[in-house]
Coordinates of C-alpha atoms in Angstrom, one line a residue:
Chain J
M1 CA 17.9 7.4 -17.9
I2 CA 19.8 5.7 -14.9
D3 CA 20.9 7.5 -12.1
V4 CA 23.0 5.8 -9.5
E5 CA 24.5 6.4 -6.2
I6 CA 25.7 3.8 -3.4
H7 CA 27.6 4.3 -0.4
Q8 CA 27.9 1.2 1.2
R9 CA 30.0 -1.9 2.5
I10 CA 29.9 -5.2 0.6
G11 CA 31.7 -7.8 2.4
N12 CA 35.2 -5.9 3.4
F13 CA 35.0 -3.7 0.7
L14 CA 33.9 0.2 0.4
L15 CA 31.5 1.2 -2.3
D16 CA 31.1 4.6 -2.7
I17 CA 29.7 5.3 -6.3
D18 CA 27.7 8.0 -8.0
F19 CA 26.9 7.9 -11.8
S20 CA 24.5 8.2 -14.4
G21 CA 23.9 6.4 -17.8
G22 CA 21.8 7.7 -20.7
G23 CA 20.7 6.0 -23.6
G24 CA 23.3 3.6 -25.7
I25 CA 25.7 1.9 -24.0
T26 CA 27.3 2.9 -21.0
A27 CA 30.4 1.0 -19.5
L28 CA 31.7 0.2 -16.1
F29 CA 35.4 -0.3 -16.3
G30 CA 38.1 -1.5 -14.2
P31 CA 40.4 -4.0 -12.8
S32 CA 38.4 -7.2 -11.1
G33 CA 37.6 -6.4 -7.6
S34 CA 36.8 -3.0 -8.3
G35 CA 33.1 -3.2 -7.6
K36 CA 31.8 -3.3 -11.0
S37 CA 29.7 -6.3 -10.3
S38 CA 28.5 -5.3 -7.0
V39 CA 26.8 -2.2 -8.5
I40 CA 25.2 -4.5 -10.9
K41 CA 23.7 -6.5 -8.4
V42 CA 22.4 -3.3 -6.3
I43 CA 20.9 -2.2 -9.8
A44 CA 19.1 -5.2 -10.5
G45 CA 17.8 -5.5 -6.8
L46 CA 19.8 -8.5 -5.9
T47 CA 21.5 -7.0 -3.3
R48 CA 19.9 -4.5 -0.9
L49 CA 20.8 -0.9 -1.5
G50 CA 22.6 0.5 1.8
T51 CA 22.7 4.4 1.6
G52 CA 22.2 6.0 -1.6
R53 CA 19.6 6.1 -4.4
V54 CA 18.6 4.1 -7.5
M55 CA 16.8 5.8 -10.2
L56 CA 15.3 4.5 -13.4
D57 CA 13.5 7.1 -15.6
G58 CA 12.9 9.4 -12.8
A59 CA 11.8 7.1 -10.6
V60 CA 13.2 5.6 -7.5
L61 CA 13.6 2.3 -7.4
A62 CA 15.5 1.7 -4.0
D63 CA 16.6 4.5 -1.5
G64 CA 18.5 2.9 1.2
E65 CA 15.6 3.4 3.3
S66 CA 12.2 2.2 3.2
R67 CA 11.9 1.7 -0.9
H68 CA 13.2 -1.5 -2.4
M69 CA 11.4 -2.5 -5.3
P70 CA 11.9 -6.6 -5.9
P71 CA 13.8 -7.4 -8.8
H72 CA 11.0 -8.8 -10.4
R73 CA 9.2 -5.6 -10.4
R74 CA 12.2 -3.8 -11.8
R75 CA 12.0 -4.5 -15.2
I76 CA 15.6 -4.6 -15.7
G77 CA 17.5 -7.6 -17.8
V78 CA 20.8 -9.1 -16.7
V79 CA 22.8 -10.9 -18.9
F80 CA 25.4 -12.8 -16.5
Q81 CA 28.7 -14.0 -17.0
E82 CA 27.6 -17.6 -16.8
A83 CA 24.6 -17.8 -19.4
R84 CA 22.5 -19.2 -16.3
L85 CA 19.8 -20.9 -18.6
F86 CA 17.2 -23.0 -17.3
P87 CA 18.3 -26.3 -18.1
H88 CA 14.8 -28.3 -17.7
L89 CA 13.7 -25.8 -20.6
S90 CA 14.3 -25.7 -24.6
V91 CA 15.8 -23.1 -25.9
R92 CA 12.8 -21.5 -27.1
H93 CA 11.1 -21.7 -23.6
N94 CA 14.1 -20.0 -22.0
L95 CA 13.7 -17.0 -24.9
R96 CA 10.0 -16.9 -24.1
Y97 CA 10.4 -17.1 -20.2
G98 CA 10.3 -13.3 -19.7
R99 CA 7.3 -12.8 -21.9
L100 CA 5.2 -14.5 -19.3
F101 CA 5.6 -11.8 -16.5
T102 CA 5.7 -8.6 -19.3
P103 CA 2.4 -7.2 -19.8
R104 CA 1.4 -7.1 -23.0
R105 CA 1.2 -3.2 -23.9
E106 CA 4.8 -3.2 -22.9
Q107 CA 6.3 -5.9 -25.0
R108 CA 7.9 -4.1 -27.5
V109 CA 10.7 -6.6 -28.6
A110 CA 9.3 -9.1 -30.9
E111 CA 10.9 -12.7 -31.4
G112 CA 11.6 -12.6 -34.6
P113 CA 14.2 -9.9 -35.1
V114 CA 15.9 -10.9 -31.8
I115 CA 16.2 -14.5 -32.9
D116 CA 17.4 -13.4 -36.6
T117 CA 19.8 -10.9 -34.9
L118 CA 21.3 -13.3 -32.5
G119 CA 21.2 -15.9 -35.1
I120 CA 20.0 -18.7 -32.8
G121 CA 17.1 -19.6 -34.9
H122 CA 18.3 -23.2 -35.6
L123 CA 18.7 -23.8 -31.8
L124 CA 14.8 -23.0 -30.6
D125 CA 14.2 -26.9 -29.9
R126 CA 17.6 -28.0 -28.3
H127 CA 18.2 -28.1 -24.9
P128 CA 20.5 -25.7 -22.9
A129 CA 22.7 -28.4 -22.3
T130 CA 24.1 -29.4 -25.9
L131 CA 24.8 -25.8 -26.4
S132 CA 28.2 -24.5 -27.1
G133 CA 29.3 -21.6 -24.6
G134 CA 28.8 -19.0 -27.1
E135 CA 25.2 -20.2 -28.2
Q136 CA 24.4 -20.4 -24.8
Q137 CA 25.5 -16.5 -24.0
R138 CA 23.7 -15.6 -27.4
V139 CA 20.5 -17.5 -25.9
A140 CA 21.0 -15.6 -22.6
I141 CA 21.2 -12.3 -24.3
G142 CA 18.1 -12.8 -26.4
R143 CA 15.9 -14.2 -23.5
A144 CA 16.8 -11.1 -21.3
L145 CA 15.8 -8.9 -24.2
L146 CA 12.6 -10.6 -24.9
A147 CA 11.5 -9.5 -21.4
S148 CA 11.7 -6.0 -22.8
P149 CA 13.4 -4.3 -20.3
R150 CA 13.9 -0.9 -19.6
L151 CA 17.6 -1.1 -18.9
L152 CA 19.9 -4.1 -19.7
L153 CA 22.5 -4.5 -17.6
M154 CA 25.6 -6.8 -19.2
D155 CA 28.0 -8.4 -16.3
E156 CA 31.2 -9.3 -18.1
P157 CA 29.1 -11.2 -20.8
L158 CA 31.7 -12.2 -22.8
A159 CA 34.3 -12.6 -20.1
S160 CA 33.7 -16.8 -20.0
L161 CA 34.4 -17.1 -23.8
D162 CA 37.1 -17.7 -25.9
A163 CA 38.7 -15.0 -28.0
A164 CA 37.0 -16.4 -31.5
R165 CA 33.3 -16.5 -29.4
R166 CA 33.9 -13.1 -28.1
L167 CA 34.1 -12.1 -31.7
E168 CA 31.3 -13.4 -32.9
I169 CA 28.9 -12.0 -30.1
L170 CA 30.6 -8.1 -30.1
P171 CA 29.2 -7.6 -33.2
L172 CA 25.5 -8.8 -32.3
I173 CA 25.8 -6.1 -28.7
E174 CA 26.8 -3.6 -31.2
T175 CA 23.5 -4.4 -33.3
L176 CA 21.3 -4.6 -30.6
R177 CA 22.5 -1.5 -29.3
D178 CA 21.4 0.1 -32.4
E179 CA 18.1 -1.7 -33.4
F180 CA 16.5 -2.2 -30.1
G181 CA 16.8 1.2 -28.4
I182 CA 17.3 -0.8 -25.0
P183 CA 19.9 1.4 -22.5
I184 CA 22.8 -1.0 -21.7
I185 CA 25.0 -0.7 -19.0
Y186 CA 28.0 -2.7 -19.9
V187 CA 30.4 -4.0 -17.2
S188 CA 33.9 -5.2 -18.7
H189 CA 37.5 -4.7 -18.0
A190 CA 38.3 -5.5 -21.6
V191 CA 39.4 -2.1 -23.1
E192 CA 38.9 -3.3 -26.4
E193 CA 35.2 -4.2 -25.8
V194 CA 34.4 -0.9 -23.8
A195 CA 35.9 1.5 -26.5
R196 CA 34.2 -0.2 -29.6
L197 CA 30.7 -0.3 -27.6
A198 CA 30.3 2.2 -25.4
E199 CA 29.1 6.2 -25.5
K200 CA 30.2 6.7 -22.3
V201 CA 32.7 5.2 -19.6
V202 CA 32.8 4.9 -16.1
V203 CA 36.1 3.9 -14.4
L204 CA 35.7 2.3 -11.4
D205 CA 39.0 1.8 -9.1
A206 CA 38.6 0.4 -5.7
G207 CA 35.4 0.7 -5.2
K208 CA 35.1 4.7 -6.4
V209 CA 34.5 6.1 -9.6
A210 CA 37.9 7.1 -10.7
R211 CA 37.0 8.8 -14.0
E212 CA 34.0 9.2 -16.5
G213 CA 33.7 10.2 -19.9
S214 CA 34.0 9.2 -23.4
P215 CA 36.3 6.1 -24.3
A216 CA 38.5 8.7 -26.2
D217 CA 38.7 10.9 -23.3
V218 CA 39.0 8.3 -20.5
F219 CA 41.5 6.1 -22.4
R220 CA 43.6 8.9 -23.1
V221 CA 44.6 9.3 -19.8
A222 CA 47.0 6.5 -18.0
A223 CA 49.9 6.3 -15.6
D224 CA 52.0 3.9 -18.0
R225 CA 52.5 4.6 -21.3
F226 CA 51.5 1.3 -22.3
E227 CA 47.7 1.7 -21.2
I228 CA 47.2 4.9 -23.2
I229 CA 45.0 4.4 -25.9
S230 CA 43.3 6.3 -28.3
V231 CA 39.8 5.8 -30.0
V232 CA 39.4 6.8 -33.9
E233 CA 36.4 7.1 -35.4
G234 CA 35.7 6.0 -39.1
R235 CA 33.6 4.2 -41.7
L236 CA 34.0 0.9 -43.0
G237 CA 35.4 0.7 -46.9
K238 CA 35.2 -2.1 -49.2
P239 CA 37.8 -4.8 -47.9
N240 CA 40.7 -5.4 -50.2
E241 CA 40.1 -9.2 -50.7
A242 CA 43.8 -10.3 -52.4
F243 CA 45.5 -8.6 -49.4
Q244 CA 43.0 -9.5 -46.8
L245 CA 43.2 -5.8 -45.8
T246 CA 39.8 -3.7 -44.2
P247 CA 39.9 -0.2 -44.7
V248 CA 38.5 2.6 -42.5
E249 CA 37.9 5.8 -43.7
T250 CA 38.6 9.0 -41.3
P251 CA 38.8 12.8 -42.5
A252 CA 42.7 12.2 -41.4
G253 CA 43.4 9.2 -43.8
I254 CA 43.0 5.6 -43.8
V255 CA 43.4 3.0 -41.4
W256 CA 44.0 -0.2 -42.4
L257 CA 42.9 -3.0 -40.6
N258 CA 43.8 -6.6 -41.2
G259 CA 41.3 -9.3 -42.1
I260 CA 38.2 -9.0 -44.0
I261 CA 35.7 -6.7 -41.8
R262 CA 31.9 -5.8 -42.6
P263 CA 29.6 -4.5 -43.5
E264 CA 30.9 -1.8 -45.6
G265 CA 29.5 2.0 -44.3
R266 CA 29.2 0.9 -40.8
T267 CA 30.8 3.2 -38.2
A268 CA 33.9 1.7 -36.6
H269 CA 36.0 2.2 -33.4
V270 CA 39.7 1.5 -33.7
L271 CA 41.9 1.3 -30.7
V272 CA 45.2 2.6 -30.9
H273 CA 48.0 2.1 -28.4
A274 CA 50.2 5.1 -27.6
I275 CA 53.5 3.1 -28.1
D276 CA 52.2 1.7 -31.5
V277 CA 52.1 5.2 -33.3
A278 CA 55.6 6.8 -34.6
L279 CA 55.6 10.6 -35.7
A280 CA 57.2 12.0 -39.0
T281 CA 57.5 15.6 -40.1
H282 CA 57.3 15.0 -43.8
R283 CA 55.0 12.5 -45.2
P284 CA 57.0 9.3 -45.4
E285 CA 58.0 7.2 -48.4
A286 CA 59.2 4.0 -48.8
V287 CA 58.0 2.6 -45.4
S288 CA 56.3 -0.7 -44.6
I289 CA 53.7 1.2 -42.5
R290 CA 50.2 1.6 -44.5
T291 CA 48.4 3.6 -42.2
V292 CA 49.4 7.5 -42.1
L293 CA 47.1 9.8 -40.6
T294 CA 47.6 13.7 -40.7
G295 CA 47.1 16.1 -37.7
T296 CA 48.4 18.5 -35.6
I297 CA 50.3 18.8 -32.3
A298 CA 48.1 20.0 -29.7
G299 CA 50.3 19.2 -26.7
V300 CA 53.9 18.1 -25.4
P301 CA 54.1 17.6 -21.6
D302 CA 57.1 18.0 -19.7
G303 CA 58.6 15.2 -17.9
P304 CA 61.7 13.7 -16.6
G305 CA 61.5 10.3 -18.5
P306 CA 63.0 9.5 -21.5
S307 CA 59.6 9.5 -23.3
V308 CA 56.8 11.6 -23.6
T309 CA 53.5 11.1 -24.6
V310 CA 52.6 13.5 -27.3
D311 CA 48.7 14.6 -27.8
L312 CA 47.6 15.1 -31.5
T313 CA 44.7 16.6 -32.9
L314 CA 44.2 14.3 -36.2
E315 CA 42.4 16.4 -39.4
G316 CA 38.7 16.2 -38.6
G317 CA 38.9 16.8 -35.0
G318 CA 39.7 13.3 -33.5
R319 CA 42.5 12.9 -31.2
L320 CA 45.5 10.6 -31.0
A321 CA 48.2 9.6 -28.5
A322 CA 52.0 8.9 -29.3
S323 CA 54.5 7.7 -27.3
V324 CA 58.3 9.2 -28.5
T325 CA 61.5 9.8 -26.7
R326 CA 61.9 13.2 -25.9
A327 CA 65.3 12.9 -27.8
A328 CA 62.9 12.7 -30.7
V329 CA 60.8 15.8 -29.5
A330 CA 63.6 17.8 -29.8
E331 CA 65.4 16.5 -32.8
L332 CA 62.2 17.0 -34.9
G333 CA 61.0 20.0 -33.2
L334 CA 57.9 19.0 -32.3
V335 CA 55.8 21.7 -30.7
P336 CA 52.4 22.9 -30.7
G337 CA 50.8 23.6 -33.3
R338 CA 53.2 21.8 -35.6
R339 CA 51.9 19.9 -38.5
V340 CA 52.8 15.9 -38.5
F341 CA 52.3 12.3 -39.7
A342 CA 50.9 9.4 -37.4
L343 CA 52.4 6.0 -38.3
V344 CA 50.5 3.5 -37.2
K345 CA 51.4 -0.1 -37.7
S346 CA 48.7 -1.8 -38.8
V347 CA 49.7 -5.3 -37.4
A348 CA 48.8 -3.0 -33.9
L349 CA 45.5 -2.9 -35.5
D350 CA 44.2 -6.4 -35.9
E351 CA 40.6 -7.5 -36.1
R352 CA 40.9 -7.6 -32.4
P353 CA 39.9 -4.2 -31.6
V354 CA 37.2 -3.5 -34.0
Chain P
M1 CA 1.1 -72.7 -0.3
P2 CA -1.7 -71.9 1.5
D3 CA -4.6 -69.1 -0.1
L4 CA -5.0 -65.7 1.4
S5 CA -8.2 -65.2 3.3
P6 CA -10.5 -62.5 2.1
D7 CA -9.3 -60.3 5.2
A8 CA -6.2 -60.5 4.1
W9 CA -6.7 -59.3 0.5
I10 CA -8.8 -56.5 2.6
A11 CA -5.9 -55.6 4.5
I12 CA -3.6 -55.3 1.3
A13 CA -6.3 -53.3 -0.3
L14 CA -6.6 -50.8 3.1
S15 CA -3.1 -50.7 3.1
F16 CA -2.4 -49.3 -0.7
K17 CA -5.2 -46.9 -0.2
V18 CA -3.6 -45.5 3.0
A19 CA 0.2 -45.4 1.8
A20 CA -1.4 -43.8 -1.3
M21 CA -3.6 -41.0 0.5
A22 CA -0.7 -40.8 2.7
T23 CA 1.6 -39.9 -0.1
L24 CA -0.8 -37.5 -1.7
W25 CA -0.9 -35.1 1.6
G26 CA 2.8 -36.1 2.8
V27 CA 4.5 -34.8 -0.7
P28 CA 3.1 -31.4 -0.6
V29 CA 3.2 -30.8 3.1
S30 CA 7.0 -32.2 3.0
T31 CA 7.6 -30.0 -0.2
V32 CA 7.1 -27.2 2.1
L33 CA 8.5 -27.9 5.1
A34 CA 11.8 -28.8 3.1
L35 CA 11.3 -25.6 1.4
I36 CA 11.5 -23.5 4.3
L37 CA 14.4 -25.8 5.5
A38 CA 16.5 -25.5 2.1
R39 CA 15.9 -21.7 1.7
G40 CA 14.8 -20.3 5.2
R41 CA 16.5 -18.3 7.7
F42 CA 15.3 -18.2 10.9
P43 CA 15.9 -18.7 14.9
G44 CA 15.2 -22.3 15.9
K45 CA 15.4 -23.5 12.6
A46 CA 17.3 -26.7 14.1
L47 CA 14.9 -27.2 16.8
F48 CA 12.3 -27.4 13.7
D49 CA 14.2 -29.8 11.5
G50 CA 14.5 -31.9 15.0
I51 CA 10.7 -32.0 15.5
I52 CA 10.2 -32.9 11.6
H53 CA 12.6 -35.9 12.1
L54 CA 11.5 -37.0 15.6
P55 CA 9.2 -39.5 14.5
L56 CA 12.7 -41.2 13.2
V57 CA 13.9 -41.4 16.4
L58 CA 11.4 -42.2 18.8
P59 CA 9.5 -45.4 19.1
P60 CA 6.7 -45.3 17.0
V61 CA 4.4 -46.2 19.7
V62 CA 5.2 -43.0 21.3
T63 CA 4.3 -41.0 18.1
G64 CA 0.9 -43.0 17.7
Y65 CA 0.5 -42.3 21.6
A66 CA 1.2 -38.8 21.2
L67 CA -1.1 -38.5 18.4
L68 CA -3.9 -39.9 20.2
L69 CA -3.6 -37.7 22.8
L70 CA -3.4 -34.4 20.3
L71 CA -6.2 -36.0 17.8
G72 CA -8.4 -38.2 19.7
R73 CA -12.2 -37.4 20.3
K74 CA -10.9 -35.9 23.7
G75 CA -7.7 -34.4 22.3
P76 CA -7.4 -30.4 22.0
L77 CA -6.9 -30.6 18.2
G78 CA -9.2 -33.8 18.1
A79 CA -12.3 -32.5 19.8
F80 CA -11.7 -29.1 18.0
L81 CA -12.2 -30.8 14.5
D82 CA -15.0 -32.8 15.7
Q83 CA -17.0 -29.9 16.7
H84 CA -16.2 -27.7 14.0
F85 CA -15.6 -29.5 10.9
G86 CA -17.0 -33.3 12.0
I87 CA -13.6 -34.7 11.3
V88 CA -12.8 -37.6 13.2
F89 CA -9.6 -39.4 13.0
A90 CA -9.3 -41.9 15.6
F91 CA -10.0 -45.3 14.6
R92 CA -10.9 -44.1 11.5
W93 CA -8.3 -45.3 8.3
T94 CA -8.1 -41.7 7.6
G95 CA -6.1 -41.6 11.3
A96 CA -4.2 -44.3 9.5
V97 CA -3.2 -41.9 7.0
V98 CA -2.2 -39.0 9.6
A99 CA 0.1 -41.4 11.1
A100 CA 1.6 -42.6 7.7
V101 CA 2.0 -39.2 6.9
V102 CA 3.6 -37.9 10.3
M103 CA 6.0 -41.7 10.5
S104 CA 6.7 -40.7 6.6
L105 CA 7.4 -36.9 6.6
P106 CA 11.3 -37.1 8.0
I107 CA 12.4 -39.3 4.9
I108 CA 10.4 -37.3 2.1
V109 CA 11.6 -34.1 4.1
R110 CA 15.0 -35.4 3.5
A111 CA 14.6 -36.3 0.0
I112 CA 12.9 -33.3 -1.5
R113 CA 15.5 -31.1 0.6
L114 CA 18.6 -32.3 -0.7
S115 CA 17.1 -31.7 -4.1
I116 CA 16.1 -28.1 -3.6
E117 CA 19.5 -27.7 -2.0
S118 CA 20.9 -28.6 -5.2
V119 CA 19.4 -26.2 -7.3
D120 CA 21.7 -23.2 -8.4
T121 CA 20.3 -20.3 -6.5
R122 CA 21.6 -18.1 -9.7
L123 CA 18.8 -19.6 -11.9
E124 CA 16.3 -18.4 -9.4
Q125 CA 17.8 -15.2 -9.2
A126 CA 18.0 -15.0 -12.9
S127 CA 13.9 -15.8 -13.2
G128 CA 13.5 -13.1 -10.7
T129 CA 15.2 -10.5 -13.2
L130 CA 13.0 -11.9 -16.2
G131 CA 10.0 -11.1 -13.9
A132 CA 9.1 -13.8 -12.1
S133 CA 7.8 -13.2 -8.8
P134 CA 9.3 -15.9 -6.2
V135 CA 6.4 -17.9 -6.1
A136 CA 6.7 -18.3 -10.0
T137 CA 10.3 -18.6 -9.8
F138 CA 9.6 -21.6 -7.4
F139 CA 7.0 -23.3 -9.4
L140 CA 8.6 -22.7 -13.0
V141 CA 12.2 -23.4 -11.6
T142 CA 12.8 -24.7 -8.1
L143 CA 9.9 -27.4 -8.5
P144 CA 10.8 -28.7 -12.1
L145 CA 14.4 -28.7 -11.3
S146 CA 13.8 -30.6 -7.5
M147 CA 11.8 -33.1 -9.0
P148 CA 14.0 -36.0 -9.0
G149 CA 14.1 -35.7 -5.5
I150 CA 10.5 -35.4 -4.8
L151 CA 9.5 -38.4 -7.0
V152 CA 12.1 -40.3 -4.9
G153 CA 10.8 -38.9 -1.9
A154 CA 7.2 -40.0 -2.9
T155 CA 8.5 -43.5 -3.9
L156 CA 10.1 -43.7 -0.8
G157 CA 7.5 -42.2 1.4
F158 CA 4.8 -44.9 -0.1
A159 CA 6.9 -47.7 1.1
K160 CA 7.4 -46.2 4.3
A161 CA 3.3 -45.8 4.7
L162 CA 2.7 -49.2 3.4
G163 CA 5.0 -51.0 6.4
E164 CA 3.6 -48.5 9.2
F165 CA 2.9 -50.4 12.1
G166 CA 3.5 -49.0 15.6
A167 CA 2.0 -45.5 15.4
T168 CA -0.7 -47.2 13.7
I169 CA -2.1 -49.6 15.8
T170 CA -1.4 -46.8 19.0
F171 CA -3.5 -44.5 16.9
V172 CA -6.2 -46.1 15.2
S173 CA -5.9 -49.6 16.7
N174 CA -6.4 -53.0 14.9
I175 CA -9.9 -53.0 13.4
P176 CA -10.8 -55.6 10.4
G177 CA -11.9 -53.5 7.3
E178 CA -11.0 -50.2 8.7
T179 CA -7.3 -49.9 10.4
R180 CA -6.0 -53.3 10.0
T181 CA -3.4 -52.9 7.2
I182 CA -1.0 -55.5 6.2
A183 CA 1.1 -54.9 9.2
S184 CA -1.5 -55.4 11.8
A185 CA -3.1 -58.2 9.7
I186 CA 0.6 -60.1 9.9
Y187 CA 0.7 -59.3 13.5
T188 CA -2.9 -60.6 14.5
A189 CA -1.9 -63.5 12.4
S190 CA 1.5 -64.4 14.0
Q191 CA -0.7 -64.1 17.1
S192 CA -3.1 -67.2 16.3
P193 CA -1.8 -70.8 16.3
E194 CA -3.3 -71.2 13.0
G195 CA -1.9 -67.7 11.1
D196 CA 1.6 -68.6 10.6
G197 CA 1.1 -69.4 6.7
E198 CA -0.7 -66.2 6.5
A199 CA 1.7 -64.2 8.4
L200 CA 4.3 -65.5 6.1
M201 CA 2.6 -64.8 2.8
L202 CA 2.0 -61.2 3.9
S203 CA 5.3 -60.7 4.8
V204 CA 6.6 -62.0 1.6
I205 CA 4.2 -59.8 0.0
A206 CA 5.1 -56.7 2.1
A207 CA 8.8 -57.7 1.6
G208 CA 8.2 -57.4 -2.2
I209 CA 6.5 -54.1 -2.3
G210 CA 9.1 -52.6 -0.1
L211 CA 11.6 -53.9 -2.6
A212 CA 9.9 -52.6 -5.7
A213 CA 9.8 -49.6 -4.2
L214 CA 13.2 -49.1 -3.4
V215 CA 14.0 -50.2 -7.0
A216 CA 11.5 -47.6 -8.6
S217 CA 13.2 -44.8 -6.6
E218 CA 17.0 -45.9 -7.5
I219 CA 15.6 -46.1 -11.3
I220 CA 14.0 -42.8 -10.9
A221 CA 16.9 -40.9 -9.6
R222 CA 19.6 -42.7 -11.9
W223 CA 17.0 -41.6 -14.5
F224 CA 17.3 -37.6 -14.3
R225 CA 20.8 -38.1 -13.5
R226 CA 21.2 -39.0 -17.0
A227 CA 18.6 -36.6 -18.2
S228 CA 20.6 -34.0 -16.7
S229 CA 24.1 -35.2 -17.7

């Protein structure tokens, strides 16, 4: 359990933040320059806390006055944007570096499973300079984990990687979260990453906490309809190899994702942009859209513009936002309590968001 | 070609002994000073830097005279060391080592400082978050990554110590077998009518050793550049 309270000027920027994170992944989300990395540095002890308090599992790490535990005593691991591997050491010795300083009884994370999960077994004798960006970042994650940290901070660990490498590492972070039981604070400005990984999202804006809550709650509210996002949870089903589609089974219906995604049975979070959802009052037939979810209308906001974001409660409890014109609302009689079918374009749900 | 006299061989051997000891003491001291200059932030840093570099710009005889005043048997530090530890530098070969250390320090410090400054501090931060104390980080990250500069500094410092003359002769004089190094031997030979041949031979040897050290330091630097790219 981490409790963070920071009130301080960093550069020409005022940080005024108060949040806490539990087990699992807590995401710090916001545009660049919103103060995310500064928060990470204060938690790690790399920046001295001005006013406030940082507590981990009930112990005060820094109080802005007399108490400032130096970074090497905090046992808080950091995965930086750049891998920061030690260039004079092999991958193996990079991985074992933190172990040198971890008391034996606190070495909770074993080398074998970490190396297997990250798929870096074949790299152990190589030097960092000979690794690709994705490989370097995987080693950096392994290095941080093997110090058996009490908390792991990940500061945009995928930002310096291309889309393909990102897709390769994202599932690994998911596995780490589930397997090693180390709480993680994950910094990102990518909605897809945050919605997929985090249990809790803290949205930062200009050095302040703008919103916090579950990904589904946080991303449902946005000023611009293009930014409104719903998160639908389901289980990965058996992929359809012939058509290159993978079903995600939810109580409200099956969401079809482009591409073959495994493993079967894993929980998946699917991102749906409100502008990619259409509504129908009868189950549509003979349409190209494959994904149809059933639910009831929870709310239709009043508004002056031509379109509104209709809030649905999906069968089984999920929420879904649909951006439709007010003309459609009037014509179809979309009022709260009305049972509707939500049509979601499957091309909007490619492998990227899963 | 005239043969070298036994005294000349003794001077060469002594020079190597003095230069080796001076490098052995000079490199660790320089590493600490370079670290302070590269990473430290304190008032008077420019003055501190200036004092270390002073022997580079002073006439060597002034440095030697300062050492004599400070470390001579009647000097404040020299008297203290003599009385409490029985350590005497004046007119001993160990004094030649001290003079060589002081004179080569600026060169070694400069090489190591540049190397330390080129070490990415973000790696040191990463080391800290993995649990390494600042001291452990220095020995496991900063020092190994500064190795090219340390080796280059050591080689240049060795060459400088080997050729040191002015401060040495002022501080510890020119005693055959005790403080007469190659440079002093050349000076002595050049002052006597029949010493021309020996002075020339020793000068060629001194130039050869100096050149070898410079080439070695360049090869070391190049080798490290290639290894790290």
